[in-house]
Coordinates of C-alpha atoms in Angstrom, one line a residue:
M1 CA 53.7 187.0 57.1
E2 CA 53.5 186.0 60.8
C3 CA 52.3 182.5 61.5
N4 CA 50.7 182.7 64.9
G5 CA 47.9 184.6 66.5
N6 CA 45.2 186.5 64.6
S7 CA 43.9 190.0 63.8
K8 CA 41.0 191.3 65.9
E9 CA 40.0 193.4 63.0
S10 CA 40.0 190.7 60.4
V11 CA 38.3 187.9 62.4
G12 CA 36.4 189.8 65.1
L13 CA 37.9 188.2 68.1
D14 CA 37.7 189.1 71.8
V15 CA 41.3 188.2 72.5
L16 CA 40.9 188.6 76.2
N17 CA 38.4 185.7 76.3
Y18 CA 40.3 183.4 74.1
D19 CA 42.5 180.6 75.5
L20 CA 44.6 179.6 72.5
E21 CA 46.6 177.0 74.5
S22 CA 43.5 175.3 75.7
E23 CA 41.7 175.2 72.4
F24 CA 44.8 174.0 70.5
S25 CA 45.5 171.3 73.1
E26 CA 41.9 170.0 73.0
F27 CA 42.1 169.7 69.2
I28 CA 45.3 167.6 69.4
S29 CA 43.9 165.4 72.2
T30 CA 40.9 164.3 70.2
K31 CA 43.2 162.5 67.7
A32 CA 40.5 163.1 65.2
G33 CA 42.3 165.7 63.0
V34 CA 40.6 168.3 60.9
K35 CA 38.1 165.8 59.6
G36 CA 36.9 165.4 63.2
L37 CA 36.2 169.1 63.4
V38 CA 34.2 169.1 60.2
D39 CA 32.3 166.0 61.3
S40 CA 31.3 167.8 64.5
G41 CA 29.4 170.4 62.4
I42 CA 31.6 173.5 62.8
V43 CA 30.6 176.5 60.7
K44 CA 33.5 178.7 61.5
V45 CA 37.3 178.0 61.3
P46 CA 38.7 177.7 64.9
R47 CA 41.0 180.5 65.8
F48 CA 44.3 178.5 65.9
F49 CA 43.9 178.0 62.1
L50 CA 44.0 181.8 61.4
S51 CA 46.7 184.0 60.2
S52 CA 47.6 187.2 62.1
A53 CA 47.7 189.2 58.9
D54 CA 44.6 190.6 57.2
V55 CA 45.0 188.1 54.3
N56 CA 42.3 186.7 52.1
Y57 CA 44.1 183.6 50.7
L58 CA 41.6 183.4 47.8
E59 CA 42.7 186.8 46.5
H60 CA 45.9 187.9 44.8
T61 CA 46.4 184.8 42.6
S62 CA 47.0 184.7 38.9
S63 CA 44.1 184.2 36.5
N64 CA 46.4 181.6 34.8
G65 CA 46.8 183.2 31.4
I66 CA 48.7 181.3 28.8
E67 CA 52.0 182.9 29.8
N68 CA 51.5 181.8 33.4
Q69 CA 50.7 178.1 32.9
V70 CA 52.9 175.6 34.8
P71 CA 54.8 173.6 32.1
V72 CA 53.4 170.3 30.9
I73 CA 55.8 167.8 29.5
N74 CA 54.9 164.7 27.4
L75 CA 57.3 161.9 28.2
K76 CA 56.2 159.8 25.2
G77 CA 59.3 158.8 23.2
Y78 CA 61.8 159.8 25.8
E79 CA 64.0 156.9 24.8
G80 CA 63.9 157.8 21.1
K81 CA 64.0 160.8 18.8
R82 CA 62.2 163.1 21.2
R83 CA 64.7 162.7 24.0
R84 CA 66.7 165.8 23.3
T85 CA 63.5 167.8 23.2
I86 CA 62.2 166.4 26.4
V87 CA 65.5 167.0 28.2
N88 CA 65.4 170.6 27.1
E89 CA 61.8 171.0 28.3
V90 CA 62.8 169.5 31.7
L91 CA 65.7 171.9 31.9
Q92 CA 63.7 175.0 31.1
A93 CA 60.8 174.0 33.4
S94 CA 63.2 173.2 36.3
K95 CA 65.2 176.4 35.8
T96 CA 62.2 178.8 35.5
W97 CA 59.5 177.2 37.5
G98 CA 60.9 174.4 39.7
V99 CA 57.7 172.4 38.9
F100 CA 56.1 170.7 35.9
Q101 CA 53.3 168.3 35.1
I102 CA 54.0 165.1 33.1
F103 CA 51.9 162.7 31.2
N104 CA 52.6 159.5 29.3
H105 CA 54.7 158.5 32.3
D106 CA 53.7 154.8 32.4
V107 CA 52.1 154.9 35.8
P108 CA 48.8 153.2 35.2
S109 CA 45.7 155.3 35.8
A110 CA 44.1 152.5 37.8
V111 CA 47.1 152.5 40.1
M112 CA 46.8 156.2 40.7
K113 CA 43.0 156.0 41.2
S114 CA 43.5 153.2 43.7
M115 CA 46.1 155.2 45.6
L116 CA 43.8 158.2 46.1
E117 CA 40.9 155.9 47.0
S118 CA 43.0 154.3 49.7
V119 CA 44.0 157.7 51.1
C120 CA 40.3 158.7 51.2
G121 CA 39.4 155.3 52.7
F122 CA 41.9 155.6 55.5
H123 CA 40.8 159.1 56.5
E124 CA 37.1 158.3 56.3
Q125 CA 37.3 155.4 58.7
S126 CA 35.9 155.9 62.2
N127 CA 38.2 157.6 64.6
E128 CA 38.3 154.4 66.6
L129 CA 40.0 152.6 63.7
K130 CA 42.7 155.2 63.0
K131 CA 43.4 157.0 66.3
D132 CA 46.1 154.5 67.3
Y133 CA 48.1 155.7 64.3
Y134 CA 47.8 159.4 65.4
S135 CA 51.2 160.9 66.4
H136 CA 53.3 164.0 66.0
D137 CA 56.5 162.0 66.5
S138 CA 58.3 162.3 63.2
T139 CA 60.5 159.3 64.0
R140 CA 57.6 156.9 63.7
K141 CA 57.6 154.9 60.5
V142 CA 53.8 155.1 60.1
R143 CA 51.7 157.8 61.5
Y144 CA 48.5 159.8 60.9
Y145 CA 48.4 163.5 62.0
A146 CA 46.9 166.9 61.5
T147 CA 49.4 169.4 60.3
V148 CA 50.3 171.6 63.2
Q149 CA 53.1 173.9 64.4
P150 CA 53.1 173.2 68.1
A151 CA 55.6 176.0 69.0
R152 CA 53.2 178.5 67.4
R153 CA 50.0 176.8 68.4
T154 CA 48.8 176.9 64.8
A155 CA 47.3 174.4 62.5
F156 CA 46.5 173.9 58.8
W157 CA 43.4 172.5 57.1
K158 CA 44.8 169.0 56.3
D159 CA 45.2 165.5 57.7
T160 CA 47.9 163.1 56.6
I161 CA 48.8 159.4 56.6
A162 CA 52.6 159.0 56.2
C163 CA 55.1 156.2 55.9
Q164 CA 58.8 156.6 56.1
F165 CA 60.8 153.6 54.8
E166 CA 64.1 152.1 54.0
N167 CA 62.8 148.8 52.8
M168 CA 59.4 149.0 51.1
T169 CA 58.6 145.3 51.5
E170 CA 59.3 145.3 55.2
D171 CA 58.3 148.8 56.2
F172 CA 55.0 148.9 54.4
E173 CA 53.7 146.0 56.5
A174 CA 53.2 148.6 59.3
L175 CA 50.7 150.5 57.2
P176 CA 47.0 150.1 57.9
L177 CA 45.5 147.3 55.8
I178 CA 43.1 149.6 54.0
C179 CA 45.9 151.4 52.2
R180 CA 48.9 149.0 52.4
E181 CA 48.6 147.3 49.0
P182 CA 47.5 150.3 47.0
M183 CA 50.4 152.4 48.5
F184 CA 52.9 149.7 47.8
D185 CA 51.8 149.3 44.2
Y186 CA 51.7 153.0 43.6
V187 CA 55.2 153.7 45.1
K188 CA 56.7 150.8 43.1
H189 CA 55.6 152.5 39.9
I190 CA 56.7 155.9 41.1
V191 CA 60.2 154.6 41.8
E192 CA 60.4 153.3 38.2
L193 CA 59.3 156.8 37.0
K194 CA 61.9 158.4 39.3
E195 CA 64.7 156.4 37.6
R196 CA 63.7 157.8 34.3
L197 CA 63.4 161.4 35.7
T198 CA 66.9 161.2 37.2
K199 CA 68.3 160.4 33.8
L200 CA 66.5 163.3 32.2
L201 CA 67.6 165.6 35.0
S202 CA 71.2 164.5 34.7
E203 CA 71.3 165.2 31.0
A204 CA 69.5 168.5 31.6
L205 CA 72.5 169.4 33.8
G206 CA 74.9 168.4 31.0
L207 CA 76.1 165.3 32.9
E208 CA 76.1 161.6 32.1
C209 CA 72.6 160.1 32.3
D210 CA 73.5 158.0 35.3
H211 CA 75.2 160.8 37.3
L212 CA 72.4 161.5 39.8
E213 CA 71.6 157.9 40.2
L214 CA 75.2 157.1 41.1
M215 CA 75.1 159.9 43.7
E216 CA 72.4 157.8 45.6
C217 CA 70.8 161.1 46.6
M218 CA 67.3 160.4 45.4
E219 CA 66.1 157.2 47.0
P220 CA 62.4 156.6 47.8
R221 CA 62.1 157.4 51.5
K222 CA 58.6 158.7 52.3
V223 CA 55.1 158.6 51.0
V224 CA 52.2 160.7 52.3
G225 CA 48.5 160.7 51.6
H226 CA 46.9 164.1 52.3
Y227 CA 43.2 164.7 53.0
Y228 CA 41.9 168.3 52.9
P229 CA 38.3 168.4 54.2
A230 CA 35.8 170.9 53.0
C231 CA 36.4 174.2 54.8
P232 CA 33.6 176.6 55.9
E233 CA 35.8 179.7 55.6
P234 CA 38.6 178.9 53.1
H235 CA 39.7 182.5 52.8
L236 CA 40.9 182.5 56.4
T237 CA 43.3 179.6 56.4
L238 CA 45.5 177.3 54.2
G239 CA 45.6 173.6 53.6
T240 CA 49.4 173.7 53.4
A241 CA 51.5 176.7 54.2
E242 CA 53.9 178.2 51.6
H243 CA 57.2 176.3 51.6
T244 CA 59.9 174.6 49.5
D245 CA 60.6 170.9 49.9
P246 CA 63.7 170.1 51.9
Y247 CA 64.4 167.0 49.7
F248 CA 65.9 166.4 46.3
L249 CA 62.7 165.5 44.4
T250 CA 59.0 165.2 45.0
I251 CA 56.5 163.4 42.7
L252 CA 52.9 164.5 43.5
L253 CA 49.5 163.0 42.5
Q254 CA 46.5 165.3 43.0
G255 CA 42.8 164.4 42.7
D256 CA 40.2 166.4 40.8
I257 CA 39.8 169.3 43.2
D258 CA 42.3 172.1 42.8
G259 CA 44.1 174.1 45.4
L260 CA 47.8 173.6 44.6
Q261 CA 49.6 176.9 43.8
V262 CA 53.2 177.6 42.9
L263 CA 54.9 181.0 43.3
H264 CA 56.2 182.3 40.0
Q265 CA 57.4 185.8 39.3
D266 CA 55.8 186.9 42.6
Q267 CA 52.4 185.6 41.7
W268 CA 50.6 182.6 43.0
I269 CA 49.8 180.4 40.0
H270 CA 47.2 177.6 40.1
V271 CA 48.3 174.1 39.2
P272 CA 45.0 172.7 37.9
P273 CA 44.3 169.0 38.1
M274 CA 45.0 167.3 34.8
E275 CA 43.6 163.9 34.3
G276 CA 46.4 161.2 34.2
A277 CA 49.1 163.7 35.0
L278 CA 51.7 163.7 37.8
I279 CA 53.5 166.7 39.2
V280 CA 57.3 166.9 39.6
I281 CA 58.6 169.3 42.2
I282 CA 62.3 170.3 42.4
G283 CA 63.5 170.3 46.1
D284 CA 66.0 172.5 47.9
M285 CA 68.7 169.9 47.8
L286 CA 68.6 169.5 44.0
Q287 CA 68.9 173.3 43.7
L288 CA 71.9 173.1 46.0
I289 CA 73.8 170.4 44.1
S290 CA 73.0 172.0 40.8
N291 CA 74.5 175.3 42.1
D292 CA 71.2 177.2 41.3
L293 CA 71.0 175.9 37.8
L294 CA 67.7 174.3 38.9
R295 CA 65.4 176.0 41.4
S296 CA 63.2 174.6 44.1
A297 CA 59.5 175.5 43.8
E298 CA 57.8 177.5 46.5
H299 CA 54.3 176.2 46.8
R300 CA 51.2 176.0 49.0
V301 CA 47.7 174.6 49.0
L302 CA 44.5 176.6 49.5
A303 CA 41.6 175.5 51.6
N304 CA 38.4 174.9 49.6
R305 CA 34.7 174.9 50.3
K306 CA 34.6 171.7 48.3
G307 CA 36.1 168.5 49.7
P308 CA 37.7 166.3 50.4
R309 CA 40.7 167.3 48.3
L310 CA 43.1 164.3 48.0
S311 CA 46.7 164.1 47.1
A312 CA 49.7 161.8 47.5
A313 CA 53.4 162.7 47.5
C314 CA 56.5 160.6 47.3
F315 CA 59.7 162.2 48.6
F316 CA 63.2 161.3 47.4
Y317 CA 66.4 161.8 49.5
P318 CA 69.4 159.7 50.7
N319 CA 68.8 156.6 52.7
G320 CA 70.1 156.0 56.2
R321 CA 73.2 154.2 55.0
I322 CA 74.7 157.5 53.7
K323 CA 73.0 159.9 56.1
D324 CA 76.4 161.3 57.1
R325 CA 77.5 162.1 53.5
N326 CA 77.9 165.7 52.7
H327 CA 76.2 167.2 49.7
G328 CA 77.5 170.3 47.9
P329 CA 77.4 171.7 44.3
I330 CA 78.4 169.1 41.8
E331 CA 82.1 169.5 40.9
E332 CA 81.5 169.0 37.1
L333 CA 79.2 172.1 37.1
L334 CA 81.7 174.4 38.7
S335 CA 84.3 176.7 37.1
D336 CA 86.2 179.9 37.8
K337 CA 83.2 181.7 36.3
N338 CA 80.7 179.5 38.2
P339 CA 82.1 179.0 41.7
A340 CA 80.2 177.0 44.4
L341 CA 77.4 179.0 45.9
Y342 CA 76.7 176.7 48.8
K343 CA 78.5 175.1 51.7
E344 CA 78.5 171.3 51.9
I345 CA 75.8 169.8 54.3
T346 CA 74.4 166.4 55.1
H347 CA 70.7 166.0 54.3
A348 CA 70.0 165.3 58.0
E349 CA 71.6 168.6 58.9
Y350 CA 69.6 170.4 56.1
L351 CA 66.3 168.9 57.4
K352 CA 67.0 170.5 60.8
H353 CA 68.1 173.7 59.2
H354 CA 64.9 173.8 57.1
G355 CA 62.8 173.2 60.3
V356 CA 64.3 176.4 61.7
H357 CA 64.5 178.7 58.6
G358 CA 62.1 177.1 56.0
S359 CA 58.6 177.4 57.5
C360 CA 55.9 180.0 57.1
G361 CA 57.1 181.4 53.8
S362 CA 60.8 181.8 54.8
K363 CA 63.5 180.2 52.6
A364 CA 66.2 178.0 54.2
L365 CA 68.7 177.7 51.3
P366 CA 70.0 181.3 51.4
H367 CA 71.2 180.7 55.0
I368 CA 73.8 178.2 53.8
K369 CA 75.2 180.2 50.9
I370 CA 78.9 180.8 51.0

């Protein structure tokens, strides 16, 4: 699928009278994001949001029969008699889907609710209060932005508030006051959950329970709050393009409006909101170090006539102290019959690699296979 331009037949455009560069640049300059477009009263999706292919994104998805439900894992009793069962469920879900929902995870429902409310609160402020945070500079610790691909002059139906951090206590001080405390409290609980998940994943790989933790490859590094406004023509665009995460692990919270889909057996499968649940997504780097025993999940988010859709994601990857450390398949998983499939690479190098090869439905991992 191409990611720029659009089809005259599918959207009825007079291409000769259309200045993509001007319209795209004007959108960026407002610093109002997609919500600003919706607030202006638009009834049609601007052309720089459109795909060039004759694609109706609301078609060609699974009806989610029983055989096509994303795995759901109950973590209750993970330290007791059920641990072996839970480890096996984590292994099977991570091998076959690369994504699973969890409940009884000990993250309080009030904390999750407050997190989503703070995301909504930030994005629904007046533009005067939030425009100073608007930036497409990915090196900024805290920024708010519409999801765009400047080189292709395309955009997706989503606004985001993001915080990259090394030290939560210090770096979260840069967050807007409206979401500072709820985000801090939420991420604190998610980090505790991640510590339990790394033990389960280590055991799922047949390793000692502290193996992944000792590798220091899954540190909390980034939290984002996504806001997907209601879309007048949801069949013409996406909230998030299909992709895999270039990290080790993602823990995702979604609100009560659906839209998340995962690619499974060449079908797009809905991941319906489940009250109290969190979603665990295997990233490319975890697939790499597991030597393909685990798989990263290709996923996307549909646009929706209802809105706003809210979600929050925490991304786990190495901290800056070990940014130059190479990561390759774990030695204990290799043998003559199971040789290393990937070259060693630093996470920083992989992020750059993913930026080149891992957008618009392409996969980056195959490009670093031995």
